[in-house]
Amino acid sequence: MRTIFLFCFSLLVCGFSYGQEQPENVKEGDVFTINSNSNLKFKSLKLPKLNMLVKQGERPNYKKLDGLEVEIVSVENTKKGTFAVLKRTDDENFFIHRKTIKANLDKAFSYGELK
């Protein structure tokens, strides 16, 4: 009985993980929105560290990224996952010296950081 339950549970988990949105159909020019969770710690976006932003003369604030529309500039498939270079749709900088940022698409869709 225990084996049957574990088998059914594993099939259910596999079905949910397979049913998530896959980043294979993402191409250059697609537009997404950055969504942050309550603690504002982005796990898939490669953002500069807060101390580097202070050294560059900017007030460190990741809250301004919430709700931004970004466009994919380029997509790169590697062994570690699918990475994309993102730029803002309004052609402004993310931070003082950052026009683009990099994102791991596999993690971004699973964590819900890009929609």
mmCIF file of C-alpha atoms in Angstrom:
data_model
loop_
_atom_site.group_PDB
_atom_site.id
_atom_site.type_symbol
_atom_site.label_atom_id
_atom_site.label_comp_id
_atom_site.label_asym_id
_atom_site.label_seq_id
_atom_site.Cartn_x
_atom_site.Cartn_y
_atom_site.Cartn_z
ATOM 1 C CA MET A 1 0.000 0.000 0.000
ATOM 2 C CA ARG A 2 2.833 2.365 0.849
ATOM 3 C CA THR A 3 4.581 1.645 -2.455
ATOM 4 C CA ILE A 4 1.432 2.390 -4.452
ATOM 5 C CA PHE A 5 0.962 5.669 -2.620
ATOM 6 C CA LEU A 6 4.576 6.750 -3.255
ATOM 7 C CA PHE A 7 4.312 5.775 -6.913
ATOM 8 C CA CYS A 8 1.112 7.793 -7.406
ATOM 9 C CA PHE A 9 2.575 10.761 -5.542
ATOM 10 C CA SER A 10 5.723 10.732 -7.694
ATOM 11 C CA LEU A 11 3.617 10.633 -10.873
ATOM 12 C CA LEU A 12 1.638 13.610 -9.632
ATOM 13 C CA VAL A 13 4.786 15.615 -8.868
ATOM 14 C CA CYS A 14 6.295 14.761 -12.253
ATOM 15 C CA GLY A 15 3.111 15.857 -13.982
ATOM 16 C CA PHE A 16 3.146 19.236 -12.247
ATOM 17 C CA SER A 17 6.790 19.881 -13.025
ATOM 18 C CA TYR A 18 6.348 18.911 -16.669
ATOM 19 C CA GLY A 19 3.263 21.097 -17.030
ATOM 20 C CA GLN A 20 5.089 24.323 -16.136
ATOM 21 C CA GLU A 21 5.903 26.849 -18.804
ATOM 22 C CA GLN A 22 9.103 25.887 -20.565
ATOM 23 C CA PRO A 23 11.535 28.544 -21.846
ATOM 24 C CA GLU A 24 12.318 26.708 -25.100
ATOM 25 C CA ASN A 25 9.801 28.788 -27.040
ATOM 26 C CA VAL A 26 11.326 32.091 -25.895
ATOM 27 C CA LYS A 27 12.942 34.095 -28.668
ATOM 28 C CA GLU A 28 14.513 37.505 -29.158
ATOM 29 C CA GLY A 29 12.053 40.371 -28.986
ATOM 30 C CA ASP A 30 9.632 38.740 -26.518
ATOM 31 C CA VAL A 31 8.385 41.044 -23.769
ATOM 32 C CA PHE A 32 7.983 39.920 -20.147
ATOM 33 C CA THR A 33 7.240 41.587 -16.815
ATOM 34 C CA ILE A 34 9.518 41.309 -13.792
ATOM 35 C CA ASN A 35 7.598 40.182 -10.706
ATOM 36 C CA SER A 36 9.154 40.161 -7.276
ATOM 37 C CA ASN A 37 8.092 38.246 -4.246
ATOM 38 C CA SER A 38 7.692 39.845 -0.832
ATOM 39 C CA ASN A 39 11.356 39.663 0.211
ATOM 40 C CA LEU A 40 12.751 41.139 -3.062
ATOM 41 C CA LYS A 41 15.523 38.572 -3.402
ATOM 42 C CA PHE A 42 15.794 37.690 -7.055
ATOM 43 C CA LYS A 43 17.200 34.194 -7.525
ATOM 44 C CA SER A 44 17.304 34.051 -11.301
ATOM 45 C CA LEU A 45 18.277 37.605 -12.256
ATOM 46 C CA LYS A 46 21.975 38.486 -12.238
ATOM 47 C CA LEU A 47 21.800 41.861 -10.481
ATOM 48 C CA PRO A 48 24.746 43.912 -9.221
ATOM 49 C CA LYS A 49 25.415 43.688 -5.511
ATOM 50 C CA LEU A 50 24.087 46.477 -3.361
ATOM 51 C CA ASN A 51 27.552 47.587 -2.236
ATOM 52 C CA MET A 52 28.635 48.008 -5.867
ATOM 53 C CA LEU A 53 25.631 50.239 -6.517
ATOM 54 C CA VAL A 54 26.610 52.405 -3.541
ATOM 55 C CA LYS A 55 30.187 52.685 -4.842
ATOM 56 C CA GLN A 56 28.851 53.799 -8.239
ATOM 57 C CA GLY A 57 26.856 56.560 -6.585
ATOM 58 C CA GLU A 58 23.371 55.101 -6.755
ATOM 59 C CA ARG A 59 20.913 54.549 -3.961
ATOM 60 C CA PRO A 60 20.454 50.752 -3.827
ATOM 61 C CA ASN A 61 16.841 49.851 -4.505
ATOM 62 C CA TYR A 62 15.564 46.640 -6.083
ATOM 63 C CA LYS A 63 11.930 47.664 -5.507
ATOM 64 C CA LYS A 64 11.937 49.707 -8.709
ATOM 65 C CA LEU A 65 12.357 46.499 -10.738
ATOM 66 C CA ASP A 66 8.944 45.178 -9.684
ATOM 67 C CA GLY A 67 6.500 45.498 -12.582
ATOM 68 C CA LEU A 68 9.049 46.553 -15.212
ATOM 69 C CA GLU A 69 8.530 45.346 -18.746
ATOM 70 C CA VAL A 70 11.676 43.872 -20.236
ATOM 71 C CA GLU A 71 12.553 42.681 -23.720
ATOM 72 C CA ILE A 72 14.818 39.774 -24.561
ATOM 73 C CA VAL A 73 17.875 40.887 -26.509
ATOM 74 C CA SER A 74 19.571 37.516 -26.904
ATOM 75 C CA VAL A 75 19.096 33.907 -25.778
ATOM 76 C CA GLU A 76 21.927 31.499 -25.012
ATOM 77 C CA ASN A 77 21.618 27.782 -24.270
ATOM 78 C CA THR A 78 24.366 26.346 -22.062
ATOM 79 C CA LYS A 79 24.881 23.250 -19.947
ATOM 80 C CA LYS A 80 23.762 25.168 -16.852
ATOM 81 C CA GLY A 81 20.491 26.308 -18.438
ATOM 82 C CA THR A 82 18.985 28.857 -20.772
ATOM 83 C CA PHE A 83 20.207 32.409 -20.210
ATOM 84 C CA ALA A 84 18.810 35.601 -21.688
ATOM 85 C CA VAL A 85 19.997 39.182 -21.824
ATOM 86 C CA LEU A 86 17.187 41.572 -20.867
ATOM 87 C CA LYS A 87 16.760 45.286 -21.511
ATOM 88 C CA ARG A 88 13.990 47.658 -20.512
ATOM 89 C CA THR A 89 11.320 48.387 -23.106
ATOM 90 C CA ASP A 90 11.504 52.130 -22.418
ATOM 91 C CA ASP A 91 15.264 52.153 -23.262
ATOM 92 C CA GLU A 92 16.333 53.447 -19.856
ATOM 93 C CA ASN A 93 19.034 51.945 -17.660
ATOM 94 C CA PHE A 94 18.238 49.464 -14.908
ATOM 95 C CA PHE A 95 20.897 51.071 -12.743
ATOM 96 C CA ILE A 96 23.404 53.861 -13.402
ATOM 97 C CA HIS A 97 25.845 51.791 -15.456
ATOM 98 C CA ARG A 98 23.638 48.799 -16.343
ATOM 99 C CA LYS A 99 21.641 48.939 -19.550
ATOM 100 C CA THR A 100 21.086 45.168 -19.625
ATOM 101 C CA ILE A 101 20.876 42.361 -17.093
ATOM 102 C CA LYS A 102 21.161 38.612 -17.482
ATOM 103 C CA ALA A 103 18.568 36.081 -16.341
ATOM 104 C CA ASN A 104 18.434 32.312 -16.036
ATOM 105 C CA LEU A 105 15.140 31.546 -17.810
ATOM 106 C CA ASP A 106 14.777 28.060 -16.321
ATOM 107 C CA LYS A 107 14.770 29.469 -12.795
ATOM 108 C CA ALA A 108 12.938 32.692 -13.670
ATOM 109 C CA PHE A 109 9.824 30.902 -14.896
ATOM 110 C CA SER A 110 9.837 28.345 -12.095
ATOM 111 C CA TYR A 111 10.189 31.026 -9.381
ATOM 112 C CA GLY A 112 7.667 33.302 -11.090
ATOM 113 C CA GLU A 113 10.089 36.208 -11.481
ATOM 114 C CA LEU A 114 9.286 36.639 -15.176
ATOM 115 C CA LYS A 115 5.773 36.532 -16.543
#
